[in-house]
Amino acid sequence: MLINFDDDRPIFIQIAEMLQDSILSGAYPEESQIPSITEFAVSCKINPATALKGINILVDEGLIYKKRGLGMFVSQGAQEKLRAKRKESFYLDYIVPLLQEAARLGLDKQDLQSMLERGYTDYGN
Amino acid sequence: MGIELKNITKRFGDTLALNNINLNFDQPKIYGLLGNNGAGKTTMLNIISNRIFPDSGEVIVDDEQALDNDCALNKIFMLSEKNLYPDGMKVERAFEEAANFYQNFQMDQALEMAKQFGLKTRKKINTLSTGYTSIFKLIVALNVNTPYLLLDEPVLGLDAQHRDLFYKLLLEKYANNPQTIIISTHLIAEVASLIEHTIIIREGKILRDMPSEELLSGGYTISGPASLVNEYIIGKQVITQNTLGGLKTACIAGQPDPVPLPENLELGKLNLQDYFIQLMNKEDSDHE
């Protein structure tokens, strides 16, 4: 797994997002065990305290839980919970920056609408 | 508990190598000792490990005076550029020596690491290449299991693949068995994500001594068209600024205002290497 150290976001946030992405994609299925703090730290070459901080975000959100002496597991319903959360933040994460960039480029509402149409034609659904 | 430096001063002739240093290494953490060449990093580590003596001040290890105190010094292992092994000694023999001297030396792990690095243990130490001499010393350092481990420029001469392996082994070791590790280096970008606590030294003086996160959250960068940046930084404490044509980037101390950023300005975080370089530039210009 790779952390982008040039990314402007703190490393622990990137760890949390990487884990969330992996749960969403099914790489870490519900009720399966996720790698240990040590494995995350070693594989991403980050301090274990940073890895723990990132993982704790998901623990606090109820997406993963700890089994004493056994390790950490993906919670039942984590995928659905994440999807709901991402849908909620979709507007802020994608639509707002899209509109800002469009304004910088001088693209108007109609331009955007036709691009959206083109996107649906090219990439389906 | 921990290592404590109290009012340490050291001169070499006319040069004040360490100027009244006070530091505390009181937690099992990875500390980064950062400074340019000649800043005093090695001198400081040599004093902690009793290889050289300060002109004044004292080193306390777990509440005991460290000076010529074998009990205190057995808790410390220092890896340095200097080779302390006799000419002609074989790697495997040197591992045995280390095991004799350090009770908790892990021979099985040392041999396993030698295999991972491709270090031939039958070879004589003085016939190893520069890179493999470093690797040999790193393997000893990673397996002595002393409570305090001082690594002075640990990756000198190592290629990218071996540096990567070293950092991974170090983290594995540390995660499984936290100890106090002090890494001195001028390769800041490589250790930035490893170190929890940053100490910046310059011309024998400590400039910064704080948790890395706190250090980096103490500032931010702002970039965009020069006129907008200039407007934004009015009344703010600017660490440094540079312009590239009409584009300007400024490093600002403190936190960004909690209001939406003016359009066309971009907010960035400080990274440790940039912070370090900017701090050094500022010191340079202050001294001119």
XYZ file of N, CA, C and O in Angstrom, chain B residues 86-167:
328
model
N 37.719 -5.213 14.991
C 39.092 -5.423 14.532
C 39.138 -5.867 13.075
O 38.223 -6.555 12.597
N 40.174 -5.447 12.389
C 40.371 -5.848 10.997
C 40.386 -7.367 10.889
O 40.914 -8.045 11.757
N 39.811 -7.877 9.843
C 39.896 -9.314 9.596
C 38.868 -10.142 10.334
O 38.785 -11.349 10.134
N 38.062 -9.507 11.184
C 37.020 -10.284 11.877
C 35.885 -10.582 10.911
O 35.489 -9.740 10.125
N 35.381 -11.831 10.987
C 34.270 -12.199 10.109
C 32.947 -11.710 10.685
O 32.814 -11.564 11.892
N 31.977 -11.518 9.783
C 30.660 -11.034 10.195
C 30.061 -11.936 11.273
O 29.607 -11.476 12.323
N 30.104 -13.260 11.041
C 29.461 -14.180 11.993
C 30.129 -14.108 13.366
O 29.477 -14.175 14.401
N 31.453 -13.921 13.352
C 32.197 -13.810 14.604
C 31.799 -12.507 15.328
O 31.637 -12.487 16.549
N 31.630 -11.449 14.555
C 31.231 -10.166 15.150
C 29.842 -10.266 15.778
O 29.581 -9.687 16.836
N 28.936 -11.014 15.134
C 27.605 -11.240 15.721
C 27.763 -11.940 17.075
O 27.092 -11.617 18.048
N 28.673 -12.937 17.129
C 28.876 -13.662 18.391
C 29.411 -12.736 19.478
O 28.986 -12.810 20.637
N 30.330 -11.862 19.053
C 30.869 -10.878 20.010
C 29.744 -9.999 20.558
O 29.678 -9.743 21.764
N 28.896 -9.560 19.660
C 27.773 -8.709 20.075
C 26.874 -9.464 21.054
O 26.405 -8.915 22.050
N 26.667 -10.755 20.774
C 25.827 -11.573 21.647
C 26.471 -11.747 23.019
O 25.785 -11.791 24.043
N 27.809 -11.838 23.048
C 28.500 -11.947 24.337
C 28.338 -10.687 25.149
O 28.217 -10.721 26.364
N 28.366 -9.555 24.439
C 28.365 -8.286 25.139
C 26.953 -7.846 25.513
O 26.730 -7.293 26.575
N 26.004 -8.061 24.596
C 24.628 -7.639 24.841
C 23.767 -8.870 25.077
O 23.483 -9.623 24.145
N 23.355 -9.032 26.335
C 22.605 -10.228 26.743
C 21.394 -10.524 25.884
O 21.055 -11.674 25.641
N 20.710 -9.455 25.440
C 19.463 -9.684 24.714
C 19.636 -9.724 23.198
O 18.672 -9.604 22.457
N 20.873 -9.868 22.755
C 21.120 -9.935 21.312
C 20.370 -11.122 20.713
O 20.408 -12.228 21.234
N 19.671 -10.868 19.594
C 18.894 -11.939 18.968
C 19.624 -12.471 17.750
O 19.511 -11.936 16.643
N 20.369 -13.554 17.968
C 21.197 -14.124 16.908
C 20.360 -14.623 15.738
O 20.679 -14.366 14.585
N 19.249 -15.322 16.054
C 18.434 -15.894 14.962
C 17.909 -14.791 14.050
O 17.941 -14.902 12.824
N 17.468 -13.686 14.677
C 16.952 -12.583 13.859
C 18.061 -11.892 13.069
O 17.848 -11.470 11.942
N 19.233 -11.787 13.690
C 20.358 -11.149 12.996
C 20.710 -11.952 11.738
O 20.917 -11.380 10.662
N 20.734 -13.277 11.875
C 21.077 -14.120 10.728
C 19.990 -14.047 9.653
O 20.276 -14.030 8.459
N 18.735 -13.960 10.119
C 17.612 -13.848 9.181
C 17.710 -12.522 8.399
O 17.520 -12.486 7.185
N 18.038 -11.433 9.119
C 18.175 -10.133 8.447
C 19.341 -10.159 7.457
O 19.253 -9.590 6.376
N 20.447 -10.821 7.861
C 21.604 -10.922 6.965
C 21.167 -11.570 5.651
O 21.547 -11.131 4.555
N 20.332 -12.592 5.778
C 19.825 -13.280 4.597
C 18.977 -12.330 3.749
O 19.127 -12.245 2.534
N 18.080 -11.570 4.420
C 17.197 -10.650 3.696
C 17.992 -9.584 2.939
O 17.618 -9.198 1.839
N 19.074 -9.121 3.547
C 19.899 -8.096 2.896
C 20.906 -8.696 1.914
O 21.546 -7.966 1.156
N 21.067 -10.014 1.970
C 22.088 -10.635 1.134
C 23.500 -10.380 1.637
O 24.450 -10.292 0.851
N 23.634 -10.278 2.963
C 24.960 -10.083 3.571
C 25.574 -11.457 3.852
O 24.972 -12.285 4.539
N 26.769 -11.690 3.304
C 27.418 -12.993 3.503
C 28.155 -12.988 4.841
O 29.116 -12.242 5.024
N 27.694 -13.839 5.756
C 28.232 -13.789 7.120
C 29.619 -14.415 7.234
O 30.280 -14.269 8.243
N 30.051 -15.124 6.194
C 31.394 -15.715 6.226
C 32.476 -14.697 5.858
O 33.659 -14.957 5.991
N 32.039 -13.558 5.330
C 33.025 -12.584 4.849
C 33.660 -11.811 5.990
O 33.050 -11.618 7.050
N 34.886 -11.346 5.748
C 35.529 -10.487 6.739
C 34.966 -9.071 6.612
O 34.725 -8.590 5.501
N 34.795 -8.439 7.763
C 34.153 -7.124 7.774
C 34.917 -6.114 6.911
O 34.323 -5.335 6.171
N 36.251 -6.155 6.977
C 37.012 -5.148 6.226
C 37.061 -5.412 4.720
O 37.629 -4.628 3.977
N 36.451 -6.534 4.281
C 36.374 -6.760 2.835
C 34.991 -6.422 2.282
O 34.752 -6.551 1.089
N 34.073 -5.993 3.167
C 32.720 -5.658 2.704
C 32.729 -4.317 1.968
O 33.536 -3.439 2.284
N 31.799 -4.173 1.030
C 31.647 -2.876 0.355
C 31.114 -1.855 1.359
O 30.657 -2.219 2.448
N 31.134 -0.570 0.966
C 30.634 0.483 1.855
C 29.203 0.181 2.295
O 28.868 0.266 3.475
N 28.366 -0.168 1.316
C 26.962 -0.439 1.606
C 26.805 -1.593 2.581
O 26.042 -1.507 3.549
N 27.545 -2.686 2.317
C 27.388 -3.852 3.183
C 28.024 -3.639 4.557
O 27.581 -4.242 5.539
N 29.021 -2.770 4.656
C 29.554 -2.435 5.983
C 28.451 -1.748 6.791
O 28.237 -2.075 7.963
N 27.736 -0.827 6.146
C 26.613 -0.176 6.823
C 25.553 -1.197 7.214
O 25.024 -1.163 8.329
N 25.247 -2.103 6.289
C 24.207 -3.103 6.557
C 24.602 -3.979 7.750
O 23.798 -4.226 8.645
N 25.854 -4.403 7.751
C 26.342 -5.217 8.871
C 26.116 -4.492 10.199
O 25.572 -5.046 11.158
N 26.477 -3.209 10.239
C 26.340 -2.457 11.487
C 24.869 -2.245 11.862
O 24.500 -2.304 13.031
N 24.030 -2.040 10.832
C 22.598 -1.873 11.086
C 22.002 -3.132 11.687
O 21.173 -3.072 12.598
N 22.425 -4.280 11.170
C 21.869 -5.541 11.672
C 22.248 -5.732 13.141
O 21.409 -6.121 13.955
N 23.486 -5.403 13.482
C 23.876 -5.482 14.900
C 22.981 -4.545 15.718
O 22.381 -4.944 16.716
N 22.841 -3.306 15.246
C 22.066 -2.304 15.991
C 20.614 -2.739 16.187
O 20.030 -2.532 17.247
N 20.039 -3.360 15.156
C 18.626 -3.746 15.237
C 18.406 -4.949 16.139
O 17.269 -5.274 16.464
N 19.480 -5.622 16.540
C 19.295 -6.842 17.327
C 19.913 -6.826 18.716
O 19.830 -7.826 19.425
N 20.522 -5.711 19.113
C 21.097 -5.670 20.464
C 20.020 -5.513 21.539
O 20.218 -5.900 22.686
N 18.864 -4.947 21.146
C 17.745 -4.825 22.088
C 18.106 -4.105 23.385
O 17.720 -4.541 24.470
N 18.822 -3.018 23.269
C 19.045 -2.163 24.429
C 17.865 -1.192 24.521
O 17.219 -0.926 23.507
N 17.582 -0.667 25.717
C 16.442 0.259 25.829
C 16.629 1.531 24.995
O 15.656 2.156 24.593
N 17.891 1.903 24.749
C 18.158 3.122 23.988
C 19.029 2.800 22.783
O 20.058 2.150 22.913
N 18.567 3.237 21.639
C 19.288 2.954 20.411
C 19.560 4.278 19.695
O 18.636 5.031 19.382
N 20.835 4.569 19.480
C 21.206 5.814 18.797
C 21.697 5.464 17.395
O 22.646 4.693 17.242
N 21.040 6.004 16.388
C 21.417 5.693 15.008
C 21.925 6.965 14.347
O 21.147 7.869 14.044
N 23.226 7.020 14.153
C 23.820 8.220 13.564
C 23.953 8.024 12.062
O 24.739 7.204 11.610
N 23.179 8.772 11.299
C 23.164 8.637 9.831
C 23.111 7.164 9.417
O 24.034 6.653 8.779
N 22.010 6.460 9.774
C 21.995 5.006 9.604
C 22.050 4.512 8.156
O 22.509 3.406 7.924
N 21.593 5.291 7.188
C 21.485 4.728 5.840
C 22.587 5.187 4.889
O 22.489 4.981 3.679
N 23.652 5.761 5.430
C 24.768 6.191 4.577
C 25.261 5.044 3.700
O 25.573 3.976 4.197
N 25.333 5.269 2.412
C 25.887 4.270 1.513
C 24.935 3.164 1.105
O 25.311 2.274 0.358
N 23.698 3.206 1.617
C 22.733 2.158 1.252
C 21.961 2.541 -0.008
O 21.584 3.704 -0.173
N 21.695 1.550 -0.874
C 20.885 1.847 -2.057
C 19.412 1.919 -1.667
O 19.040 1.593 -0.535
N 18.571 2.351 -2.596
C 17.163 2.624 -2.293
C 16.448 1.382 -1.757
O 15.674 1.453 -0.808
N 16.743 0.241 -2.357
C 16.064 -0.989 -1.949
C 16.441 -1.359 -0.513
O 15.595 -1.741 0.292
N 17.705 -1.243 -0.194
C 18.163 -1.594 1.147
C 17.709 -0.579 2.198
O 17.439 -0.936 3.333
N 17.599 0.693 1.790
C 17.080 1.684 2.729
C 15.638 1.354 3.080
O 15.243 1.391 4.232
N 14.882 0.995 2.044
C 13.484 0.633 2.233
C 13.375 -0.548 3.211
O 12.584 -0.524 4.149
N 14.188 -1.556 2.991
C 14.175 -2.735 3.861
C 14.556 -2.354 5.288
O 13.929 -2.793 6.252
N 15.563 -1.507 5.418
C 15.976 -1.083 6.758
C 14.847 -0.381 7.501
O 14.547 -0.700 8.650
N 14.187 0.587 6.843
C 13.114 1.315 7.519
C 11.998 0.360 7.945
O 11.418 0.492 9.013
